[in-house]
PDB file of C-alpha atoms in Angstrom:
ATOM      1  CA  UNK A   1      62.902   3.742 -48.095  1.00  0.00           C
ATOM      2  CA  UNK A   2      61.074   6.515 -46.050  1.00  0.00           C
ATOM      3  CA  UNK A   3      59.818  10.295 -46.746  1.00  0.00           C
ATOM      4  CA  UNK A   4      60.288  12.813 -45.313  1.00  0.00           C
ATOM      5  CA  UNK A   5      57.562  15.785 -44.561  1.00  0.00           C
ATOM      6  CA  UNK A   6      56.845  18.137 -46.474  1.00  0.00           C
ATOM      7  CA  UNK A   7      57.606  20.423 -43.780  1.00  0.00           C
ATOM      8  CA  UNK A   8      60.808  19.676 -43.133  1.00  0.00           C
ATOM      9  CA  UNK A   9      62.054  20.374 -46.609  1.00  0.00           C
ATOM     10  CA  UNK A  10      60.084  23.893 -47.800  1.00  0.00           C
ATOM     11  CA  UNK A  11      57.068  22.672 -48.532  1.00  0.00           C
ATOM     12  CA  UNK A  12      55.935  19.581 -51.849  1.00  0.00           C
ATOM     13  CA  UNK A  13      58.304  19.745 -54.580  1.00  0.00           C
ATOM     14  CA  UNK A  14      56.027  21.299 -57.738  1.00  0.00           C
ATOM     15  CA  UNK A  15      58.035  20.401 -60.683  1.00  0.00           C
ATOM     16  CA  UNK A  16      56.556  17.568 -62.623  1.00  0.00           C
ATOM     17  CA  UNK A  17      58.991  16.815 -64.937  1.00  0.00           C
ATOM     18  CA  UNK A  18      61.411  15.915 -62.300  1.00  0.00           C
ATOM     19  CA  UNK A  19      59.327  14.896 -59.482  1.00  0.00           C
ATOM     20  CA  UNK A  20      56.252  12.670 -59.601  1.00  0.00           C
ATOM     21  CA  UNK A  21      53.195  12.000 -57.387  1.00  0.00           C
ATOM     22  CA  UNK A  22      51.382   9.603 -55.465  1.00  0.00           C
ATOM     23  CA  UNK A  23      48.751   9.232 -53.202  1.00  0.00           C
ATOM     24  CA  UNK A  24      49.602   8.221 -49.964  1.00  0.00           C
ATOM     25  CA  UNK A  25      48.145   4.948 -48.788  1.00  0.00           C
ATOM     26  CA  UNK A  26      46.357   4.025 -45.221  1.00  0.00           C
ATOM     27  CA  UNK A  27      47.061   0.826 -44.706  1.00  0.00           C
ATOM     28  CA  UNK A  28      50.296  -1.487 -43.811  1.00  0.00           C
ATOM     29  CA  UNK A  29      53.672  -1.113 -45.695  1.00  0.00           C
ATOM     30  CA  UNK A  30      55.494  -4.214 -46.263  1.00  0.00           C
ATOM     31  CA  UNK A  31      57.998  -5.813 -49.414  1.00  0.00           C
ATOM     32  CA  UNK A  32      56.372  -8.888 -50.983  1.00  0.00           C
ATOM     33  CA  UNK A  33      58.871 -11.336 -51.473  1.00  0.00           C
ATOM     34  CA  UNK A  34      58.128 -13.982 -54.359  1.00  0.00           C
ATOM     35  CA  UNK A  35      60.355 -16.755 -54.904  1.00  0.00           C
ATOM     36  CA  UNK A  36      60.174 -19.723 -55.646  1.00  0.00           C
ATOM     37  CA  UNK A  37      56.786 -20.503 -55.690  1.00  0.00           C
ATOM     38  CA  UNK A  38      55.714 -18.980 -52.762  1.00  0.00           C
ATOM     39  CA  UNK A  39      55.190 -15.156 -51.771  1.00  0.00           C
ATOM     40  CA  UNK A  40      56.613 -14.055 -48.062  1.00  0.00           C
ATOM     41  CA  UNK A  41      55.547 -10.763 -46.478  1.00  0.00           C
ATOM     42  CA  UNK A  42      57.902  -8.526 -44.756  1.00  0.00           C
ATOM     43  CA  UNK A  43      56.191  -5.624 -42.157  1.00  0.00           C
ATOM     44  CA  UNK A  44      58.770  -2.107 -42.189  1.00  0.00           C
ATOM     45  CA  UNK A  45      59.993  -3.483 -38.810  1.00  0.00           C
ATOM     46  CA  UNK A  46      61.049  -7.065 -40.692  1.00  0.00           C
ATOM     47  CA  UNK A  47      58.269  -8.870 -39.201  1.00  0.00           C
ATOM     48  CA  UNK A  48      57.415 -12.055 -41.576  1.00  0.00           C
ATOM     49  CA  UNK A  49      53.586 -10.850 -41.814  1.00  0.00           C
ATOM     50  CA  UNK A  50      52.760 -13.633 -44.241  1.00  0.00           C
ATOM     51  CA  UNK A  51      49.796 -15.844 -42.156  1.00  0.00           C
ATOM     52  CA  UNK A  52      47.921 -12.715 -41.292  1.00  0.00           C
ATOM     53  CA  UNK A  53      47.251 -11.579 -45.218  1.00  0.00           C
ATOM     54  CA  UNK A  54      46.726 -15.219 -47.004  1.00  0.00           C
ATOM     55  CA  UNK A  55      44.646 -13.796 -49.919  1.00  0.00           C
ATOM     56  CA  UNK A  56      47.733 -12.430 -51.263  1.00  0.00           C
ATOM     57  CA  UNK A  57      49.074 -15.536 -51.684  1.00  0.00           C
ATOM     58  CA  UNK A  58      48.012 -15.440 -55.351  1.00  0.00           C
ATOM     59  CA  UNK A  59      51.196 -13.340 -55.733  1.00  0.00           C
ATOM     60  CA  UNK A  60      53.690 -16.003 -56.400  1.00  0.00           C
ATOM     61  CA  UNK A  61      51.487 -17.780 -59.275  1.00  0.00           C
ATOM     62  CA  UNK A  62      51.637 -14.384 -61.119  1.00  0.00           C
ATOM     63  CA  UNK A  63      54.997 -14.055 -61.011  1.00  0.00           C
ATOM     64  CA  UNK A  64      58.531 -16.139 -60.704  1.00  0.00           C
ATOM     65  CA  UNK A  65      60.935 -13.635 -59.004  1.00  0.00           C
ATOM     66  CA  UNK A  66      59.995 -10.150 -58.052  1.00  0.00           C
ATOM     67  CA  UNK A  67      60.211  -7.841 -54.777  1.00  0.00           C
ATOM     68  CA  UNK A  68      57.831  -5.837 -54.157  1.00  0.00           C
ATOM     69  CA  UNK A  69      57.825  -2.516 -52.464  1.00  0.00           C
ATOM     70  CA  UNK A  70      53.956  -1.377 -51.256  1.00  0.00           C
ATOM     71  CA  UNK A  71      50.758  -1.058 -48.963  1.00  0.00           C
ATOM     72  CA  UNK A  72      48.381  -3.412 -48.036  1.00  0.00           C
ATOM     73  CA  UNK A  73      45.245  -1.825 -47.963  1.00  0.00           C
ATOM     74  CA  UNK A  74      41.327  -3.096 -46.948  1.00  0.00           C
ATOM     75  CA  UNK A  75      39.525  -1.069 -49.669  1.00  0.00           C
ATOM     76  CA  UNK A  76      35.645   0.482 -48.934  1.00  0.00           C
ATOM     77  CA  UNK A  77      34.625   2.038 -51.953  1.00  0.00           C
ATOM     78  CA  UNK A  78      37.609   2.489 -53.126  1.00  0.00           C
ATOM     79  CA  UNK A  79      39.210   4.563 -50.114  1.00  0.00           C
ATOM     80  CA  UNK A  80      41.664   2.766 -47.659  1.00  0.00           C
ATOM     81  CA  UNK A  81      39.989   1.486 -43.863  1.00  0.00           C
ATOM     82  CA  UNK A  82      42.401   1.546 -41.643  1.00  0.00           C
ATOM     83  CA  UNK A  83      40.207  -0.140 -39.009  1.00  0.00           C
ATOM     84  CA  UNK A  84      39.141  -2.478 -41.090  1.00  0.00           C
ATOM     85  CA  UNK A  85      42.580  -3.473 -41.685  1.00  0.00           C
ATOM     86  CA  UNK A  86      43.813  -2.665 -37.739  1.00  0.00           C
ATOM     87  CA  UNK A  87      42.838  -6.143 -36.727  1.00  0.00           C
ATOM     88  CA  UNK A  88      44.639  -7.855 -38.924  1.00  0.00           C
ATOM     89  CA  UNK A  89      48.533  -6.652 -37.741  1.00  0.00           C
ATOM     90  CA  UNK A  90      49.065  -8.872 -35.046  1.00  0.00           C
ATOM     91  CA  UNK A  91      46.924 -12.446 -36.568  1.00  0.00           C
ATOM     92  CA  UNK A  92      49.512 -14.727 -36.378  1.00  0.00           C
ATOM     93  CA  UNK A  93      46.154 -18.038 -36.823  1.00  0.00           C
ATOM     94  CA  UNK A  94      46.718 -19.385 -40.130  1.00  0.00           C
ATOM     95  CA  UNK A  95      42.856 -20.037 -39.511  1.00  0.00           C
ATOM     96  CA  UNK A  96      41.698 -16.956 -37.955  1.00  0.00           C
ATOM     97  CA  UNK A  97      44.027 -15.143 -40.794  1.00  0.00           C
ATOM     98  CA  UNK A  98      41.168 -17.224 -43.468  1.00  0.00           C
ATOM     99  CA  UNK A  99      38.038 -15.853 -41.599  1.00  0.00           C
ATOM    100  CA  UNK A 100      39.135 -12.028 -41.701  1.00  0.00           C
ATOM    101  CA  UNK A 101      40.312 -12.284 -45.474  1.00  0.00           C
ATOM    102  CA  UNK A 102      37.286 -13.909 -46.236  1.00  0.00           C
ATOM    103  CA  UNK A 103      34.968 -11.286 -44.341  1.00  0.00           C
ATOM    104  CA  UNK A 104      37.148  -8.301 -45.488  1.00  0.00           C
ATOM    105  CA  UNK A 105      39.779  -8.856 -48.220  1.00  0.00           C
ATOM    106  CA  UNK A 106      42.543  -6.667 -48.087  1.00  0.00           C
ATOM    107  CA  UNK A 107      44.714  -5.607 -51.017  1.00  0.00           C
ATOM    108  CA  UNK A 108      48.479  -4.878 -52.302  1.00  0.00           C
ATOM    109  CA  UNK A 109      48.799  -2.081 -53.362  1.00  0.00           C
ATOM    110  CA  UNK A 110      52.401  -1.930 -55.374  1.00  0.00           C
ATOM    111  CA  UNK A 111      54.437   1.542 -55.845  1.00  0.00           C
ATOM    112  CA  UNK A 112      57.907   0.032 -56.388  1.00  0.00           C
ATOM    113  CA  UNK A 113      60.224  -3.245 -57.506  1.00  0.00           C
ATOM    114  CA  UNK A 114      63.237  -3.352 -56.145  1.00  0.00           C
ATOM    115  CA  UNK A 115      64.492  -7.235 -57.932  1.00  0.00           C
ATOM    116  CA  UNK A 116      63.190  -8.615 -60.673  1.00  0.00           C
ATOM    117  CA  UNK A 117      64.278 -11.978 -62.020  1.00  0.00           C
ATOM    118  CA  UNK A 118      67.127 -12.004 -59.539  1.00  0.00           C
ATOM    119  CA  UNK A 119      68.359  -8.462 -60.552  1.00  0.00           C
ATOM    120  CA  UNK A 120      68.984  -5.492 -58.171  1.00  0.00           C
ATOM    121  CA  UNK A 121      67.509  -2.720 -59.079  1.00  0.00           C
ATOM    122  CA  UNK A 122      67.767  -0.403 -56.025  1.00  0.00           C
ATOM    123  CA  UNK A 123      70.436   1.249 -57.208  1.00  0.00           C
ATOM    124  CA  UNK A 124      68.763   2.017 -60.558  1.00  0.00           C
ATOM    125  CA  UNK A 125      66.567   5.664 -60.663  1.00  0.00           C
ATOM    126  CA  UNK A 126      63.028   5.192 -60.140  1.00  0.00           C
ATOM    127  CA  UNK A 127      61.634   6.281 -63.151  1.00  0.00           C
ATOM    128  CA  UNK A 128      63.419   3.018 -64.525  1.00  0.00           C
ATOM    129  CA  UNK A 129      62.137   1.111 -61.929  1.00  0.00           C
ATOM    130  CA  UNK A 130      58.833   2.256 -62.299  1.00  0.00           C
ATOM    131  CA  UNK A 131      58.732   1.438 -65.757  1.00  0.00           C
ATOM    132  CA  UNK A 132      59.564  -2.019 -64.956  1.00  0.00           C
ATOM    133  CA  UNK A 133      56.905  -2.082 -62.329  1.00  0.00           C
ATOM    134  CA  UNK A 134      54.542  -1.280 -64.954  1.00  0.00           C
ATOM    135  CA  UNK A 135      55.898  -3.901 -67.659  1.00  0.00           C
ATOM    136  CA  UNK A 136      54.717  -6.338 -64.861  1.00  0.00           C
ATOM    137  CA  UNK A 137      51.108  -5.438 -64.636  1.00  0.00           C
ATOM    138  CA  UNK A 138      49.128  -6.311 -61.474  1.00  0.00           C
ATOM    139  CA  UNK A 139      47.885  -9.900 -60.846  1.00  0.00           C
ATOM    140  CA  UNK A 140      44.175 -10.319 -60.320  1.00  0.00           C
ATOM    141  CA  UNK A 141      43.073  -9.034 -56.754  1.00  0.00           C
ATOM    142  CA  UNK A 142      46.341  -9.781 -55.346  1.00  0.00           C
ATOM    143  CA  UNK A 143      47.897  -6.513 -55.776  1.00  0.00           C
ATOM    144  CA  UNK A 144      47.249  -3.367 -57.928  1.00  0.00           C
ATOM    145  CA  UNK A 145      49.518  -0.474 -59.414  1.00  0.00           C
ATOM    146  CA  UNK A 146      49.503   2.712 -57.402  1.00  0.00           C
ATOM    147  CA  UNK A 147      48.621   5.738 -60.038  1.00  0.00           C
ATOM    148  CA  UNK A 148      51.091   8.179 -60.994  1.00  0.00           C
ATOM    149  CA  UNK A 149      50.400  11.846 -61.586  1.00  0.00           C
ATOM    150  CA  UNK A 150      52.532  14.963 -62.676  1.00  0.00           C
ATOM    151  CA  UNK A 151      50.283  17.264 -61.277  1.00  0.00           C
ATOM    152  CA  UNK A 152      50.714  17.592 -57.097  1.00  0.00           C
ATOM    153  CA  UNK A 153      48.835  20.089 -56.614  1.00  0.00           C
ATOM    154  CA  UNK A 154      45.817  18.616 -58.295  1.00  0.00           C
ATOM    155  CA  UNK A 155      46.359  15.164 -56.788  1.00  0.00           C
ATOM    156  CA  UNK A 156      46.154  17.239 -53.241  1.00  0.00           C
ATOM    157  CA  UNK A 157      43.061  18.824 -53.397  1.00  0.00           C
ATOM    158  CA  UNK A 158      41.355  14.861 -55.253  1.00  0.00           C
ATOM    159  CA  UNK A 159      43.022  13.313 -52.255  1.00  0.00           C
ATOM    160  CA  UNK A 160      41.306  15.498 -49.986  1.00  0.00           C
ATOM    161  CA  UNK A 161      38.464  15.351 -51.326  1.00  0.00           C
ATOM    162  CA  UNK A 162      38.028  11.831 -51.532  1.00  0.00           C
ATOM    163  CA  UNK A 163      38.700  11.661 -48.023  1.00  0.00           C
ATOM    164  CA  UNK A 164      42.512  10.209 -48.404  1.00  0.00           C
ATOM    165  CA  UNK A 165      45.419  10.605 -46.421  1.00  0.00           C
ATOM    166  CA  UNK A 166      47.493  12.892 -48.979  1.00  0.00           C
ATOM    167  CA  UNK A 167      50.147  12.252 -51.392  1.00  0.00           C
ATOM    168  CA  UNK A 168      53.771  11.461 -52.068  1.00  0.00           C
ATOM    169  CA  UNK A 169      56.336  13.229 -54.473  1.00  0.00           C
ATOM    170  CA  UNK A 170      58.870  11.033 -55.600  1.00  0.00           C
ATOM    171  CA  UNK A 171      62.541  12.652 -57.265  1.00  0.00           C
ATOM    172  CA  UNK A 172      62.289  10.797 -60.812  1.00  0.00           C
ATOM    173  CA  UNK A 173      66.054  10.128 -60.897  1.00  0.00           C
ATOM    174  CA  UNK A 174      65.937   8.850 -57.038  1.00  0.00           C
ATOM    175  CA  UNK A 175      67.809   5.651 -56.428  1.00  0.00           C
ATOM    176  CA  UNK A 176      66.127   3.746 -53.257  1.00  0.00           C
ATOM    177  CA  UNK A 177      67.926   4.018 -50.461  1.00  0.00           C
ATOM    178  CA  UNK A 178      66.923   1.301 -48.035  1.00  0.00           C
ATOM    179  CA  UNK A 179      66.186   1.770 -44.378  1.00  0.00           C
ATOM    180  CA  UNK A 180      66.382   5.779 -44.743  1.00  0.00           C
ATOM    181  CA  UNK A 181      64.269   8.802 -44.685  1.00  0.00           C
ATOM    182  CA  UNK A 182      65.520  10.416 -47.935  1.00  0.00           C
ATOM    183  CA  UNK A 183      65.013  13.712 -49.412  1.00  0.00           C
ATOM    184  CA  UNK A 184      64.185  12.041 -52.485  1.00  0.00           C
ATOM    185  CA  UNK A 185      60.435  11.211 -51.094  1.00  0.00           C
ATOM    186  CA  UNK A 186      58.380  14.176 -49.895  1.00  0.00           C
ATOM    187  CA  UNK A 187      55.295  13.012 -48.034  1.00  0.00           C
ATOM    188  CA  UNK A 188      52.501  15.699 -47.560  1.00  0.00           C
ATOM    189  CA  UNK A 189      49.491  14.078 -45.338  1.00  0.00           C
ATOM    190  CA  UNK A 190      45.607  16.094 -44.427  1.00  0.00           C
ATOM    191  CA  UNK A 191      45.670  16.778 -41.438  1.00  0.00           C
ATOM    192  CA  UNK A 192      41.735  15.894 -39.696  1.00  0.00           C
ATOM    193  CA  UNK A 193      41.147  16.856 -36.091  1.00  0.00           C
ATOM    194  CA  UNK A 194      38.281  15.059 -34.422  1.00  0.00           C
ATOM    195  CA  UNK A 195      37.467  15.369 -30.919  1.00  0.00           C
ATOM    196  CA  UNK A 196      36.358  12.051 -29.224  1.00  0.00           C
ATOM    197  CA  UNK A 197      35.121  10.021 -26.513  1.00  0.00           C
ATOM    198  CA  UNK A 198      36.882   6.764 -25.496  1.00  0.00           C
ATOM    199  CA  UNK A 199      34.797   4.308 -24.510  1.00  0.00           C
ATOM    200  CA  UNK A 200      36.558   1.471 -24.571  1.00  0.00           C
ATOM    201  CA  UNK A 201      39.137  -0.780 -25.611  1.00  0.00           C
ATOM    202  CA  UNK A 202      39.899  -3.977 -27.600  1.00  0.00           C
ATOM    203  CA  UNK A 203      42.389  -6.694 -26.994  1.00  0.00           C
ATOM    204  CA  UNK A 204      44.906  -7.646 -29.666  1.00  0.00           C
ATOM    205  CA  UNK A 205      44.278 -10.618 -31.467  1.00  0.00           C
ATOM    206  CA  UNK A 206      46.866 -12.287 -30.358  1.00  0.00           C
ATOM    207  CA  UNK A 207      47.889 -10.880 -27.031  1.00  0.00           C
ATOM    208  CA  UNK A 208      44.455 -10.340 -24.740  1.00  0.00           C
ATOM    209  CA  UNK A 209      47.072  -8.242 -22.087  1.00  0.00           C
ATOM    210  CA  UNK A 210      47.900  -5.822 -24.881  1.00  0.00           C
ATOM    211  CA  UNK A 211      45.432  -2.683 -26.154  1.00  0.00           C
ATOM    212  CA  UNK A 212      45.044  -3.706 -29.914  1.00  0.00           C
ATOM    213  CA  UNK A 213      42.732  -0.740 -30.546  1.00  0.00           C
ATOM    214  CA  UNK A 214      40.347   1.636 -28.887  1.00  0.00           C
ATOM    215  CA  UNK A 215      36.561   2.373 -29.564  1.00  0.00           C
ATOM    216  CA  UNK A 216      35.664   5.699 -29.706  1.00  0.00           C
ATOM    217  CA  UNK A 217      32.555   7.540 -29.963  1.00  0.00           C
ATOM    218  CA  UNK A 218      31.455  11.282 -31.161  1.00  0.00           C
ATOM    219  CA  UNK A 219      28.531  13.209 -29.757  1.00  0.00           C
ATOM    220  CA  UNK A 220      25.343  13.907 -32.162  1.00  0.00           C
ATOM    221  CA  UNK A 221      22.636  16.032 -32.108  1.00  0.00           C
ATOM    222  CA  UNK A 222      19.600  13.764 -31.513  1.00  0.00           C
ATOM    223  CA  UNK A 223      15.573  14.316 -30.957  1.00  0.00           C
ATOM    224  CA  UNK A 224      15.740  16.406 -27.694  1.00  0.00           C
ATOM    225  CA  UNK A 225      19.145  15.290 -26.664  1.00  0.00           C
ATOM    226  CA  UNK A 226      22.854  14.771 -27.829  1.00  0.00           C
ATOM    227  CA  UNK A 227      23.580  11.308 -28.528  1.00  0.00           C
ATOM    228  CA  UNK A 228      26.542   9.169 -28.314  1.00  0.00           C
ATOM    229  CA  UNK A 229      27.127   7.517 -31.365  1.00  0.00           C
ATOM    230  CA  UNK A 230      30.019   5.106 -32.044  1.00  0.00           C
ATOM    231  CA  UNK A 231      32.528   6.155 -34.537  1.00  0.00           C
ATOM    232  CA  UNK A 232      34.809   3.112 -35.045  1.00  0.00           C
ATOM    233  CA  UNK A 233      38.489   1.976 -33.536  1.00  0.00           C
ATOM    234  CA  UNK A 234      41.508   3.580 -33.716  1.00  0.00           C
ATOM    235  CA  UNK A 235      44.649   1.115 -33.496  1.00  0.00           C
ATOM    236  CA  UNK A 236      47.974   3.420 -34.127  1.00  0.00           C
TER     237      UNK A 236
END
């Protein structure tokens, strides 16, 4: 299930009691499938992502049968890296998958369950399926519970200044409508302008013909001079 701007629909739905709020994660959104024994990861696109994230395998010892709805994340001090985490998309090395995990561990981070113990409950609202989210309780450092708020506003200006990428309102009596943009989600993100210099590029992981990311770099004021500094990758 998708949201849909905040633009496109008047503006974030204020109204607490039937709408609640979330802060929208930077990372990579995928359904964690446990059965079984074993925990399979699913990218938006249906990509089986598993090999690339294997320190969330800890998932299917924590529970029997669940699907999860969420975002894997590479926390740095408690805000979302989405470079850190860039390089990890396209791993498909169950042994180069170890050596990132180990060097920067990345994190599910779980706002919805759509089955639980072989039940549906997609068509259920989601303050019921929240509520069984919650009965669940997170599992170690395998996956953790996104916060809920009643307050947007509030949760706008703490997600800006915290430097995150904004929030989502979610219709409390929403069913989840798979595969479409609904209504029912309202996503409202900062938008940061940033004027920079390219000054290079990096190969996918697995693909050395494709562009996995580029390096860019932002001028500074130095002793005497401006200075090039680098300011990280960017791989969307």
């Amino acid at each position: 299930m998708l949201a849909v701007p905040a633009e496109r629909v008047g503006g974030l739905p204020l109204d607490g009691s039937t709408w609640a709020y979330e802060v929208k994660w930077d990372g990579m959104r995928v359904l964690a499938d446990v059965q079984d024994g074993r925990v399979r990861l699913w990218s938006r696109r249906g990509n089986d992502v598993t090999v690339a994230f294997p320190e969330l395998a800890g998932l299917a010892a924590a529970h029997a049968d669940v699907l999860l709805d969420g975002e894997v994340v590479v926390l740095r001090t408690g805000v979302p890296s989405f470079s850190a985490l860039a390089e990890r998309f396209h791993v498909r090395d169950a042994r180069r998958a170890a050596v990132l995990a180990s060097a920067a561990p990345a994190t599910l981070i779980a706002f919805d369950v759509l089955r639980l113990y072989g039940v549906d409950l997609t068509g259920r609202p989601w303050q019921e399926r929240r509520e069984a989210l919650e009965r669940l309780g997170p599992s170690g450092t395998a996956w953790q519970l996104s916060p809920v708020y009643d307050d947007g506003p509030a949760l706008l200006d703490a997600t800006r200044e915290r430097g995150l990428e904004g929030i989502v309102a979610k219709r409390r009596a929403s069913p989840y409508r798979e595969g479409a943009r609904s209504g029912d989600w309202v996503k409202l993100a900062h938008q940061r302008v940033e004027s920079c210099v390219v000054g290079g590029w990096r190969a996918e992981t697995d693909d050395a013909g494709r562009v996995g990311a580029l390096l860019l770099g932002l001028w500074s004021d130095g002793p005497g001079r401006r200075v090039l500094r680098y300011a990280g990758k960017a791989g969307s």
